[in-house]
Coordinates of C-alpha atoms in Angstrom, one line a residue:
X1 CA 90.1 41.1 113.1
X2 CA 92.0 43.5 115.1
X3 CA 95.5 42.6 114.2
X4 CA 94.0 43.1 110.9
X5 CA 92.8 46.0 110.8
X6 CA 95.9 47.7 112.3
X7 CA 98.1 45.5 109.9
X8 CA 95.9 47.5 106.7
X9 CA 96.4 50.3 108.4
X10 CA 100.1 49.8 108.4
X11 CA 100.4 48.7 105.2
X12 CA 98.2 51.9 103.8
X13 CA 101.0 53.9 105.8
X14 CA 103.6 52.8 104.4
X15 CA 102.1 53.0 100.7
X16 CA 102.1 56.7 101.7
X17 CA 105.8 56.9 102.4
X18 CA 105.4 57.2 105.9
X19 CA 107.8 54.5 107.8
X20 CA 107.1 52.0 110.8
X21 CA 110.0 53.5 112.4
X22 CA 109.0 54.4 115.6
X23 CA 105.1 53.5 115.4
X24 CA 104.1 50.7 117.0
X25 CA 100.6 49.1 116.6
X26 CA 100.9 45.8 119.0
X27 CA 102.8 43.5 117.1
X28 CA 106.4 44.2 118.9
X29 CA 106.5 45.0 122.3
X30 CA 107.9 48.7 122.8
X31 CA 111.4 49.6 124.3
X32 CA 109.7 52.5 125.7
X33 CA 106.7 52.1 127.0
X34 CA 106.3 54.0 130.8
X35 CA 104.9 51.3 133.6
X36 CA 103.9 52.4 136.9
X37 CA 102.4 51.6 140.3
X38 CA 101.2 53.8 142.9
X39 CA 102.5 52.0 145.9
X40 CA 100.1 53.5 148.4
X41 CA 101.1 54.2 152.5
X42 CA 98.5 55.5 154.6
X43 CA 97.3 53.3 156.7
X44 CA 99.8 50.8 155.6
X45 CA 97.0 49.3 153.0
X46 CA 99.6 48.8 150.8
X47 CA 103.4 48.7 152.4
X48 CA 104.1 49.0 155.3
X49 CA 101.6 46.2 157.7
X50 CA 103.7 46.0 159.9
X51 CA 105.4 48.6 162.6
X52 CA 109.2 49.1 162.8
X53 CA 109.7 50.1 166.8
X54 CA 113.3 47.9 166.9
X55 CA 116.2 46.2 164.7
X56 CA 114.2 43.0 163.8
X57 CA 110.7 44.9 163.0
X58 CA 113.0 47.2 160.9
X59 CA 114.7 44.5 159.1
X60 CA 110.9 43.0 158.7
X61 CA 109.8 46.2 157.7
X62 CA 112.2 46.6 154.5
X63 CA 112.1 42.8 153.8
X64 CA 108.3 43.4 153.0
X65 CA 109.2 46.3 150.6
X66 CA 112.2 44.3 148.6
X67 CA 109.7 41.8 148.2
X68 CA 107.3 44.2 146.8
X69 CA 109.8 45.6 144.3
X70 CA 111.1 42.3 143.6
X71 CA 107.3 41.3 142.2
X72 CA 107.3 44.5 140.3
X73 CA 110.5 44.2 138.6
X74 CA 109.5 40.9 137.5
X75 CA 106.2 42.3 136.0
X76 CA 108.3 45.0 134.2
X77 CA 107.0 47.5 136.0
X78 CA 109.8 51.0 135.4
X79 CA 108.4 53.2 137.8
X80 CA 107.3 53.3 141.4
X81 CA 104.9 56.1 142.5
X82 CA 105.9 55.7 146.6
X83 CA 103.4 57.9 148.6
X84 CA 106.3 60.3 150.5
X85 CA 103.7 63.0 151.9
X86 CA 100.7 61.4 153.5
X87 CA 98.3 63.9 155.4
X88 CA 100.5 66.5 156.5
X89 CA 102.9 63.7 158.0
X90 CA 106.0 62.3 156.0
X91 CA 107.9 58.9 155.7
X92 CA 110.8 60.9 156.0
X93 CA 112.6 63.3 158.7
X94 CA 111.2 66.9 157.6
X95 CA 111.5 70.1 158.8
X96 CA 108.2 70.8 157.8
X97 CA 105.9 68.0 158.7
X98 CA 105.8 65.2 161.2
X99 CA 106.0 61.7 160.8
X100 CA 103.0 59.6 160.1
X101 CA 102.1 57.0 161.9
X102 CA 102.4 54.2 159.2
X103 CA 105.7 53.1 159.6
X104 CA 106.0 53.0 163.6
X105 CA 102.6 52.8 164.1
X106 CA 103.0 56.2 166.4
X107 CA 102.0 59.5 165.1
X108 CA 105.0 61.7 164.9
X109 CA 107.8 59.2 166.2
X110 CA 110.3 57.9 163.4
X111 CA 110.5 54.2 162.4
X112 CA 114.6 54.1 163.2
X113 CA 115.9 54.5 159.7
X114 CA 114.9 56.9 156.6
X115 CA 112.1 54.8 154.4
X116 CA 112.2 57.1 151.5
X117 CA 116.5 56.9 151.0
X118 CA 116.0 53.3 151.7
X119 CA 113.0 52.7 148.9
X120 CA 114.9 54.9 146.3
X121 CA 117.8 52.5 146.7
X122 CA 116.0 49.2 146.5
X123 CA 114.2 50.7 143.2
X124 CA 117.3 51.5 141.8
X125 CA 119.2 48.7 142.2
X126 CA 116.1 47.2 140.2
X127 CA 116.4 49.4 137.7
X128 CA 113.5 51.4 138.7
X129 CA 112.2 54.8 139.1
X130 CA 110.8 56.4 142.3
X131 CA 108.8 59.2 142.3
X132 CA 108.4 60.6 145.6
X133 CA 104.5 60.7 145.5
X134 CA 102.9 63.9 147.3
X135 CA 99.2 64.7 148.6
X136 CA 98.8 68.7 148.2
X137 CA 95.7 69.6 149.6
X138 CA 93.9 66.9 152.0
X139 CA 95.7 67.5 155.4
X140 CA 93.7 64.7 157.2
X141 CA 91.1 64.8 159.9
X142 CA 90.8 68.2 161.3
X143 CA 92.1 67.2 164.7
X144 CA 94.9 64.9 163.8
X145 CA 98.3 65.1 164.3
X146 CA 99.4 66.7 160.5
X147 CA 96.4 69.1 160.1
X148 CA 96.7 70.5 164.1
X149 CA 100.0 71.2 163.5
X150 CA 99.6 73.1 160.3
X151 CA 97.1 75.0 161.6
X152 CA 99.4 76.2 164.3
X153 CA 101.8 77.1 161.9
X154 CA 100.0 78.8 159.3
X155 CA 96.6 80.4 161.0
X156 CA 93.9 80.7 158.4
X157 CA 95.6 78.4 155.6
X158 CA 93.7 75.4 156.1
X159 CA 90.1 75.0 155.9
X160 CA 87.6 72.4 157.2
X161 CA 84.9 70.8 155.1
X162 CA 83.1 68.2 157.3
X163 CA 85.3 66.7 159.4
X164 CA 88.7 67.2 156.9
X165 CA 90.9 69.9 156.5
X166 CA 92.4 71.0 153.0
X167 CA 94.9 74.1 152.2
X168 CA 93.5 76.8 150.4
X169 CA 94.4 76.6 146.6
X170 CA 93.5 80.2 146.5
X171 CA 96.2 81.2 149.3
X172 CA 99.9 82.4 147.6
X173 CA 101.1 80.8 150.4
X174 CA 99.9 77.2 149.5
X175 CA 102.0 77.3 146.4
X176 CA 104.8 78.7 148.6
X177 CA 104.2 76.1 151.7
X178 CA 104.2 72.7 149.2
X179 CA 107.2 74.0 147.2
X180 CA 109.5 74.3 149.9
X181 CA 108.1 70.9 150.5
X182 CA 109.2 69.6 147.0
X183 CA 112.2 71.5 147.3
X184 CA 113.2 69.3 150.3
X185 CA 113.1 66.2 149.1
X186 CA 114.6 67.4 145.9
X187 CA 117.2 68.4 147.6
X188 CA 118.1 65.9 150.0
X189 CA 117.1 62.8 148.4
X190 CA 117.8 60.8 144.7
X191 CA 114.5 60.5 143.6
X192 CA 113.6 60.2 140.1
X193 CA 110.5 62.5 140.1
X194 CA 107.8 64.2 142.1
X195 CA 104.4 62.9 141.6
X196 CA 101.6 65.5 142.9
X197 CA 97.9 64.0 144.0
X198 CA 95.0 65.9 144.4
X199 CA 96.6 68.8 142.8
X200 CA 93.1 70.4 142.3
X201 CA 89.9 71.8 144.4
X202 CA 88.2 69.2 146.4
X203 CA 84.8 67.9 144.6
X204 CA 83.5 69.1 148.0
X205 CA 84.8 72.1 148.0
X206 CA 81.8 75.3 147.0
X207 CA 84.2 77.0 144.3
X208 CA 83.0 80.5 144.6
X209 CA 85.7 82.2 141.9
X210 CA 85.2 81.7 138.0
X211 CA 86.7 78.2 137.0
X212 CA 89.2 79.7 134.9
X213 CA 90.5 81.7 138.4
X214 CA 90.4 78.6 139.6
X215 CA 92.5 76.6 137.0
X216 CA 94.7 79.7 137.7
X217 CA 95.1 79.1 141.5
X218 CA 95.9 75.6 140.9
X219 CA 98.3 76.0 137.9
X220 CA 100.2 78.5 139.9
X221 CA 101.0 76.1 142.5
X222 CA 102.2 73.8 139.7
X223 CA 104.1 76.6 138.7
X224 CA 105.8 77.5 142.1
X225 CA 106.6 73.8 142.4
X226 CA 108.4 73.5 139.2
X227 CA 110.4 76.5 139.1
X228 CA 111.3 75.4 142.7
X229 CA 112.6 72.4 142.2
X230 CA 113.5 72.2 138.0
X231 CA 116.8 74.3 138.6
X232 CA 117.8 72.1 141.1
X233 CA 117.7 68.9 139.0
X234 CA 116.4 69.1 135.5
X235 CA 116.1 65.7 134.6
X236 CA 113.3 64.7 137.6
X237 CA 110.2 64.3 136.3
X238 CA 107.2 66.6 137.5
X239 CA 104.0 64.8 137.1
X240 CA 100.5 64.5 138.7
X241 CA 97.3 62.3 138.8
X242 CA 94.2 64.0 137.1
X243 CA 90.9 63.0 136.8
X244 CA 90.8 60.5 134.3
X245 CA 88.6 62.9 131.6
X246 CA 90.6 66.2 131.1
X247 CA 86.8 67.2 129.9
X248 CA 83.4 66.8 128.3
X249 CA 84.2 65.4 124.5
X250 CA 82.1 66.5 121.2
X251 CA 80.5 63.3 121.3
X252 CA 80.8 61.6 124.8
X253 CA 80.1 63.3 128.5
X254 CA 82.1 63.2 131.3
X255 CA 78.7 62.9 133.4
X256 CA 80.0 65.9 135.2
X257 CA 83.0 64.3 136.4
X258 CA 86.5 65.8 134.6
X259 CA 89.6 68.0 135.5
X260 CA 89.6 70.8 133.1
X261 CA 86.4 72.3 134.5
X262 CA 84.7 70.4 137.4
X263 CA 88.2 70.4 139.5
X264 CA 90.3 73.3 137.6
X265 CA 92.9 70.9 136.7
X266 CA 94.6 72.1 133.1
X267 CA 96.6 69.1 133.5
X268 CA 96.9 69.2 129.3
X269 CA 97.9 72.9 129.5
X270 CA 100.3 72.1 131.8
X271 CA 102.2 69.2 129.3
X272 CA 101.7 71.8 126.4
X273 CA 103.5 74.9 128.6
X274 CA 106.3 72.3 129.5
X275 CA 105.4 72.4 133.5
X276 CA 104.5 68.9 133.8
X277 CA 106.9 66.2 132.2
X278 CA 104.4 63.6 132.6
X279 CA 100.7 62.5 133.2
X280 CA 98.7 59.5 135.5
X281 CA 95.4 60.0 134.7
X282 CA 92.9 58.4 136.7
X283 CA 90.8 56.2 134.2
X284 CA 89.5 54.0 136.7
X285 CA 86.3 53.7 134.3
X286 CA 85.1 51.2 131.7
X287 CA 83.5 51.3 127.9
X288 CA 83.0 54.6 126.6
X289 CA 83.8 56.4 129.7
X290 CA 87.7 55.1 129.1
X291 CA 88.3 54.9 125.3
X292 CA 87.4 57.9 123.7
X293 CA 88.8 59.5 126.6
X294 CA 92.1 57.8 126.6
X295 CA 92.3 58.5 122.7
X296 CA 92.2 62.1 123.7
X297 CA 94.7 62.1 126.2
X298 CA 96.9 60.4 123.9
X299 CA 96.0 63.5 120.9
X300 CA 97.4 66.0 123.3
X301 CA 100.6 64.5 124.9
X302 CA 102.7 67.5 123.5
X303 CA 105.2 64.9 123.0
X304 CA 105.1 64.5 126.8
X305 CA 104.7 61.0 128.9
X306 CA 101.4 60.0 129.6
X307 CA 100.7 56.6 131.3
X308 CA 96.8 56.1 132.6
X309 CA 95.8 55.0 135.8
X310 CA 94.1 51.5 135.3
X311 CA 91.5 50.8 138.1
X312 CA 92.6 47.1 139.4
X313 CA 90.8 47.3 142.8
X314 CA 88.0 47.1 140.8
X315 CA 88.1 43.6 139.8
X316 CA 88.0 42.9 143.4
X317 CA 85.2 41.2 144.4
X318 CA 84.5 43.7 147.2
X319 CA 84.3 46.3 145.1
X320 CA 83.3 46.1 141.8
X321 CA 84.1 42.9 140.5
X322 CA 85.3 43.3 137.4
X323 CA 86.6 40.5 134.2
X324 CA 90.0 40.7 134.0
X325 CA 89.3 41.6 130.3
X326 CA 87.8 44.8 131.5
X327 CA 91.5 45.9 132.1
X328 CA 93.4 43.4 129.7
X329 CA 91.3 45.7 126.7
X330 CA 92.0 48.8 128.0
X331 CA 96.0 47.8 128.3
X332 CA 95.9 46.7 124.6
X333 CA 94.1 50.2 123.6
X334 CA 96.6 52.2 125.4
X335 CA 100.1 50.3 123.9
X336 CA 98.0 51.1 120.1
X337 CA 98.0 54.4 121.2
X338 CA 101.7 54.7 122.2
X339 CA 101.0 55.5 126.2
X340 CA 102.1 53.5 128.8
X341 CA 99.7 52.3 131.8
X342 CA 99.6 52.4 136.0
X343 CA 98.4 50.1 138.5
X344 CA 96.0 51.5 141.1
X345 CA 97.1 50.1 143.5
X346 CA 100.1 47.8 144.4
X347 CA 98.2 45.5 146.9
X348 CA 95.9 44.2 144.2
X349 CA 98.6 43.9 141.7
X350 CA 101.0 42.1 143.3
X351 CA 98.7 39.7 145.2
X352 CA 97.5 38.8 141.2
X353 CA 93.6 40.0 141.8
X354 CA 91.8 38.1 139.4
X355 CA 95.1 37.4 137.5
X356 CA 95.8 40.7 137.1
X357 CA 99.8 40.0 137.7
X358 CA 99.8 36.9 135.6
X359 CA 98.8 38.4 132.8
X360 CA 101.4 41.4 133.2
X361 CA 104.3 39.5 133.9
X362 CA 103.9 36.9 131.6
X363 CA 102.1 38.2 128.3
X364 CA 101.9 41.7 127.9
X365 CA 104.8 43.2 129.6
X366 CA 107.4 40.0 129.7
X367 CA 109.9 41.7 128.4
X368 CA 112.0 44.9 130.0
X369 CA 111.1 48.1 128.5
X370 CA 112.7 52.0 129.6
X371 CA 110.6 55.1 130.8
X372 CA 110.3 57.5 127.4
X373 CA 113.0 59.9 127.3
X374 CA 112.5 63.5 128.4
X375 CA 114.2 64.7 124.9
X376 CA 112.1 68.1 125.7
X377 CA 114.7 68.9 128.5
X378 CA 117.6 67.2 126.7
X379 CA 118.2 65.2 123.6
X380 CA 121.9 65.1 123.8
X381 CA 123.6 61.8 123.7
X382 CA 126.2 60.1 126.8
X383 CA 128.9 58.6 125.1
X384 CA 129.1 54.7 125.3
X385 CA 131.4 52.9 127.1
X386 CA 134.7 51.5 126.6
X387 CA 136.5 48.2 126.6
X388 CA 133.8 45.5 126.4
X389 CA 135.2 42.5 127.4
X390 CA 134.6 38.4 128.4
X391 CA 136.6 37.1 131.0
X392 CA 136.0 34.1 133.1
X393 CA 132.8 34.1 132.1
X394 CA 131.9 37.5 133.2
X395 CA 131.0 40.6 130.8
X396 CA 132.9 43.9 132.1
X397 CA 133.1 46.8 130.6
X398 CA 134.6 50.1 131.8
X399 CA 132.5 53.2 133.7
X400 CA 133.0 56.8 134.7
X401 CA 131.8 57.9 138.0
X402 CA 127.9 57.5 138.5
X403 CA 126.8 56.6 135.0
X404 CA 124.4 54.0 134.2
X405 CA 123.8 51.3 131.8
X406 CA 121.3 48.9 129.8
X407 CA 122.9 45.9 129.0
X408 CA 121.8 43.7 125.8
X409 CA 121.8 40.3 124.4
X410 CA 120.5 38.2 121.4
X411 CA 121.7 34.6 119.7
X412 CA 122.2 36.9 116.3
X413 CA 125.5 39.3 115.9
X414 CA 125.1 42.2 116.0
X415 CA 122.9 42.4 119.0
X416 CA 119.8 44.5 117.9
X417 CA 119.0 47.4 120.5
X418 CA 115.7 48.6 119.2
X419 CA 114.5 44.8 120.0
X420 CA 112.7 45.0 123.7
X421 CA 113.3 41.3 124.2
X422 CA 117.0 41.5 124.1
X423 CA 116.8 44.0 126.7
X424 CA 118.4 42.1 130.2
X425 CA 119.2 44.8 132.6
X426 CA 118.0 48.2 132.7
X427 CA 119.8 51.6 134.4
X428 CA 121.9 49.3 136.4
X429 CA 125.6 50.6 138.0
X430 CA 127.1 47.8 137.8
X431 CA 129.8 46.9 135.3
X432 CA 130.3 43.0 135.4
X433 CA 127.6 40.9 134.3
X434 CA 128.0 37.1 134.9
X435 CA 127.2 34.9 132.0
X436 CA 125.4 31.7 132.1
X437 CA 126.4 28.7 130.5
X438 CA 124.9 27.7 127.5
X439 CA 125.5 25.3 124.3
X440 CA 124.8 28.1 122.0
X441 CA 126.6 31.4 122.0
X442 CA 125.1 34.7 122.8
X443 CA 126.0 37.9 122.0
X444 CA 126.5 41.5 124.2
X445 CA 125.6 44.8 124.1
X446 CA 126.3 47.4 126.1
X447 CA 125.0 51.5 126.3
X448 CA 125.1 54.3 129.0
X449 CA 122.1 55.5 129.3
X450 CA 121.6 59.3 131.4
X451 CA 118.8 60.9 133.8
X452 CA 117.4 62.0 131.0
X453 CA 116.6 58.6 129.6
X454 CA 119.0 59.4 126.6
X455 CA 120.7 56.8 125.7
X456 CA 124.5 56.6 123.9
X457 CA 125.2 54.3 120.6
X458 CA 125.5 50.2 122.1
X459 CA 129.2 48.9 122.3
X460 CA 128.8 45.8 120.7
X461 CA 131.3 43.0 122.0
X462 CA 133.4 41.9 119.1
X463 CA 132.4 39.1 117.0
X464 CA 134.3 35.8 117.0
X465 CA 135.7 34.2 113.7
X466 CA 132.8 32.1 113.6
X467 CA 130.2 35.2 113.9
X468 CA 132.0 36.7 111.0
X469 CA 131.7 33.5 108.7
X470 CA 127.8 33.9 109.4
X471 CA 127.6 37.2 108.3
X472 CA 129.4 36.5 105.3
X473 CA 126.6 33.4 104.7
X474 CA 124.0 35.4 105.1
X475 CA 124.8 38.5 102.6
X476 CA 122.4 38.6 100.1
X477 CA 122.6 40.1 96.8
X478 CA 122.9 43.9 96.1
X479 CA 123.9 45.8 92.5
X480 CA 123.8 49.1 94.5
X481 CA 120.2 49.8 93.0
X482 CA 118.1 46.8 94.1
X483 CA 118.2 43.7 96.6
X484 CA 117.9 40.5 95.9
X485 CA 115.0 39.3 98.5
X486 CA 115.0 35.2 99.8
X487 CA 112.9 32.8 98.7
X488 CA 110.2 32.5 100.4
X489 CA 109.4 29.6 103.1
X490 CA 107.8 28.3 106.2
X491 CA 109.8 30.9 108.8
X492 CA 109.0 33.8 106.1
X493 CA 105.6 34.4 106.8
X494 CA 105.3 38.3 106.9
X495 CA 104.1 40.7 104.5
X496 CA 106.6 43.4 106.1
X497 CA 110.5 44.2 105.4
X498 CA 112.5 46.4 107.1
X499 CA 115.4 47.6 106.7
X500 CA 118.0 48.2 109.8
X501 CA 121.8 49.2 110.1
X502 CA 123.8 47.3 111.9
X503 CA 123.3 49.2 115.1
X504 CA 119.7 48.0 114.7
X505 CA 118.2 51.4 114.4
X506 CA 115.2 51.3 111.4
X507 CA 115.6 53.0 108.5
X508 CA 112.8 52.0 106.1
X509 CA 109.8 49.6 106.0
X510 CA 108.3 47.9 102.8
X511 CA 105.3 45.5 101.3
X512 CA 106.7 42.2 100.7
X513 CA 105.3 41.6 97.6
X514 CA 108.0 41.1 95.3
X515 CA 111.3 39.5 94.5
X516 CA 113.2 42.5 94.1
X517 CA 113.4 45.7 96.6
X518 CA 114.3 48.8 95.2
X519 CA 117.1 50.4 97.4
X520 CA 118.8 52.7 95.7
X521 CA 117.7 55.8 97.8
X522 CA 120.0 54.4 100.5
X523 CA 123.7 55.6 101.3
X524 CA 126.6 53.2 100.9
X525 CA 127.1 51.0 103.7
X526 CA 126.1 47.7 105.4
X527 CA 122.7 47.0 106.3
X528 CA 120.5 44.1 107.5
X529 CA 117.1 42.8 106.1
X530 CA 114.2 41.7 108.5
X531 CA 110.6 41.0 108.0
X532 CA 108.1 41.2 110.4
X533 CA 104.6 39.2 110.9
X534 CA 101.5 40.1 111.9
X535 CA 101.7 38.4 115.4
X536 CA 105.1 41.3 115.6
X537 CA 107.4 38.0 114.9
X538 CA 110.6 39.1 113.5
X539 CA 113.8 37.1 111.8
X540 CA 116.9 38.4 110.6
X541 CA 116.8 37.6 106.5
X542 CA 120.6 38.5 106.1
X543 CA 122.4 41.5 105.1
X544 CA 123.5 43.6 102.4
X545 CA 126.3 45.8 101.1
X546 CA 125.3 49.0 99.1
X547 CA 128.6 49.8 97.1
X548 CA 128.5 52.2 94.2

């Protein structure tokens, strides 16, 4: 029944004149689609359990991460959310703050070798993000090694509620103190993004000032942060983790419980006034209490990335032991609704909690997809690369200095780009590819794609004599006005055509209801004919010459 509905509702959009292009209702799986974990470090709970104190518990130590990342890439996860600033401590030399105790199991004493520069490699040679994941205002237990010291530093800029200490969102000198923070690791590290938590007042905290002072004190930290750290890299992505409700809906309650005005967290102002790049909303809740509240977030992205927080320790069985359908549903809602999705946590994730990673890795996200673009920042293409060529074997193609790549392939020439499943590297460096041995030939496609997450035209390999002679079998008949469609048959089961060029990008979508398409609004050129099912199962028909 749901396919469809959402198949009507398709069909009753493109009867309007509005195109498929772009839309996507769970039939195909996206080729943008953002995919996060929060990879959490405090206490080690999820990376690191064991201590580095010497060159095998190092090597031990980063063997435990690859292996993390390793299950993540598999799972198609894009984007790793690596907690960076713990409780006042770091998992990296700062001026600022000490070292936590995590990775060498002493408070303040380094692990022998920089965990952040090392993670940011690892994800990158995946093809992943990292964002460098930061706690604002808890500072840890009042007496512990972070908070003490901050205290020293900064008399009067921390305060205690029961045994905790938090900085004062209502102190300039917060918004000063955590961006020169940001503005560290900015600077001396190639992250991808920096990831704020707990960028709001405490639920414990007794707000005495109006809430809009208050969602004033906190956006002006947000503020401080971005014009900190924007100018020295544009393309990182500033984003945060609100409470999963931004507020109280016309027709469902938050049951006291939402950013906008329990925790003075404007976390949609701030995607709407360009100082966030992109959302994780907490929505570790079920029923009602997640969809309509996910529907909103997804009505005011201001064409922004937002990618909820799924609650998997839930279906734990020592917490709240959910049915993996609890979170299966809400992944299905979220890809209708064109966000992407986060794991909270890694640890439950990647040791498959009630199938949890199964069902990732092999159904709903089996096939590579690339973080959204930030076409807000910049929408300007890279130029593709040059010289695609097969030798030995090996794909190589040609590079300037530090650009990047997605590399393609399909069994059809020529390879189609906006196809997620032909998608088999993503953001890699590298510029030979080896090819496996196979009876039946595949075909390459190659594109730079930039920090930005723009991506350049694909430089197709060039078709052998063979690939030509297919084309030519499979042009179908065109007077210029109207196409000729095939006979229908077993494969053809789809009530959809669309029509692509032959760099695969869509250009129109149509009812197949009748023998003859009318295409006379298109330019002259070549084009390709595919029709699309209701399970999202495409096939090439053939293609077509308009000639006038």
């Amino acid at each position: 029944m749901r396919q469809t509905f959402f198949l009507l509702l398709y069909i009753i959009l493109i009867s309007t004149g509005i195109h498929a292009q772009g839309l996507n209702y769970g039939f195909r799986k996206p080729k943008y689609e953002a995919r996060a974990v929060w990879l959490t470090t405090i206490g080690g709970i999820d990376w690191p359990h064991s201590y580095a104190q010497d060159e095998h518990s190092i090597r031990k130590q980063k063997q435990e991460l690859t292996g993390i990342l390793d299950k993540l890439q598999k799972a198609g996860i894009n984007q790793v959310l690596l907690q960076t600033r713990i409780r006042a401590t770091t998992i990296y030399p700062s001026q600022y703050e000490p070292w936590d105790g995590c990775l060498s199991g002493n408070p303040g004493r380094g692990p022998g070798y920089d965990a952040l520069a090392y993670a940011i490699d690892e994800c990158h040679k995946r093809g992943m993000e990292l964002h460098a994941w930061v706690v604002t205002m808890p500072v840890g237990k009042w007496n512990a090694l972070g908070c003490t010291r901050l205290r020293k530093k900064h008399p009067g800029l921390i305060k205690k509620i029961g045994p905790d200490g938090f900085m004062n969102p209502e102190k300039a000198q917060t918004a000063a103190y955590l961006a020169d923070l940001c503005e560290e690791i900015v600077s001396n590290y190639d992250i991808d993004g920096i990831h704020l938590d707990y960028i709001r007042y405490p639920e414990t905290w007794n707000i005495k000032v109006s809430r809009s002072e208050g969602r004033r004190n906190i956006t002006n930290i947000v503020k401080a942060i971005h014009d900190r750290i924007k100018p020295i890299k544009p393309y990182l992505k500033l984003s945060c983790s609100p409470i999963g409700k931004s507020d109280d809906l016309s027709r469902y309650w938050s049951h006291g419980w939402n950013a906008y005005s329990r925790v003075c967290q404007d976390a949609q102002g701030w995607l709407r006034d360009g100082l966030m790049d992109e959302l994780f909303p907490m929505m570790y809740f079920q029923g009602q209490q997640f969809f309509p509240f996910a529907i909103d977030w997804s009505e005011n992205t201001f064409g922004r990335i937002v990618a909820p927080g799924l609650g998997i320790y839930f279906l734990s069985a020592a917490e709240k032991n959910w049915p993996l359908d609890a979170i299966t549903r809400e992944l299905e809602v979220l890809r209708q609704y064109n966000l992407g999705h986060a794991y909270f946590r890694s640890k439950f994730f990647t040791e498959n909690t009630k199938g949890i990673y199964d069902f990732a890795a092999k159904q709903f996200d089996n096939s590579l997809a690339l973080v959204p673009p930030m076409s807000w920042q910049n929408n300007t293409r890279p130029n593709p690369p040059s010289a695609l060529e097969i030798k030995n074997h090996k794909l190589i193609w040609r590079s300037q200095d530090g650009e990047m790549f997605n590399i393609y392939s399909s069994r059809t020439y020529p390879v189609d780009i906006n196809d997620a499943n032909n998608l088999m590297k993503i953001r890699t460096k590298e510029t030979v590819l080896t090819i496996p041995a196979e009876d039946e030939p595949r075909y390459y496609a190659v594109t730079v794609i930039d920090r930005y997450g723009n991506e350049s035209i694909p430089l197709q390999m060039n078709p052998p004599a063979e690939s030509t002679k297919a084309i030519r079998s499979q042009m179908l008949f065109c007077n210029g006005r109207q196409l000729k469609l095939p006979a229908r048959d077993s494969r053809n089961d789809a009530d959809i055509l669309i029509i692509e060029d032959l760099k695969g990008k869509s250009i129109s979508s149509h009812l197949w209801n009748k023998d003859i398409l009318e295409v006379s609004s298109l330019q002259d050129g070549m084009y390709q004919l595919r029709s699309l099912n209701n399970k999202g199962i495409t096939h090439r028909l053939g293609f077509f010459r308009i000639r006038r």
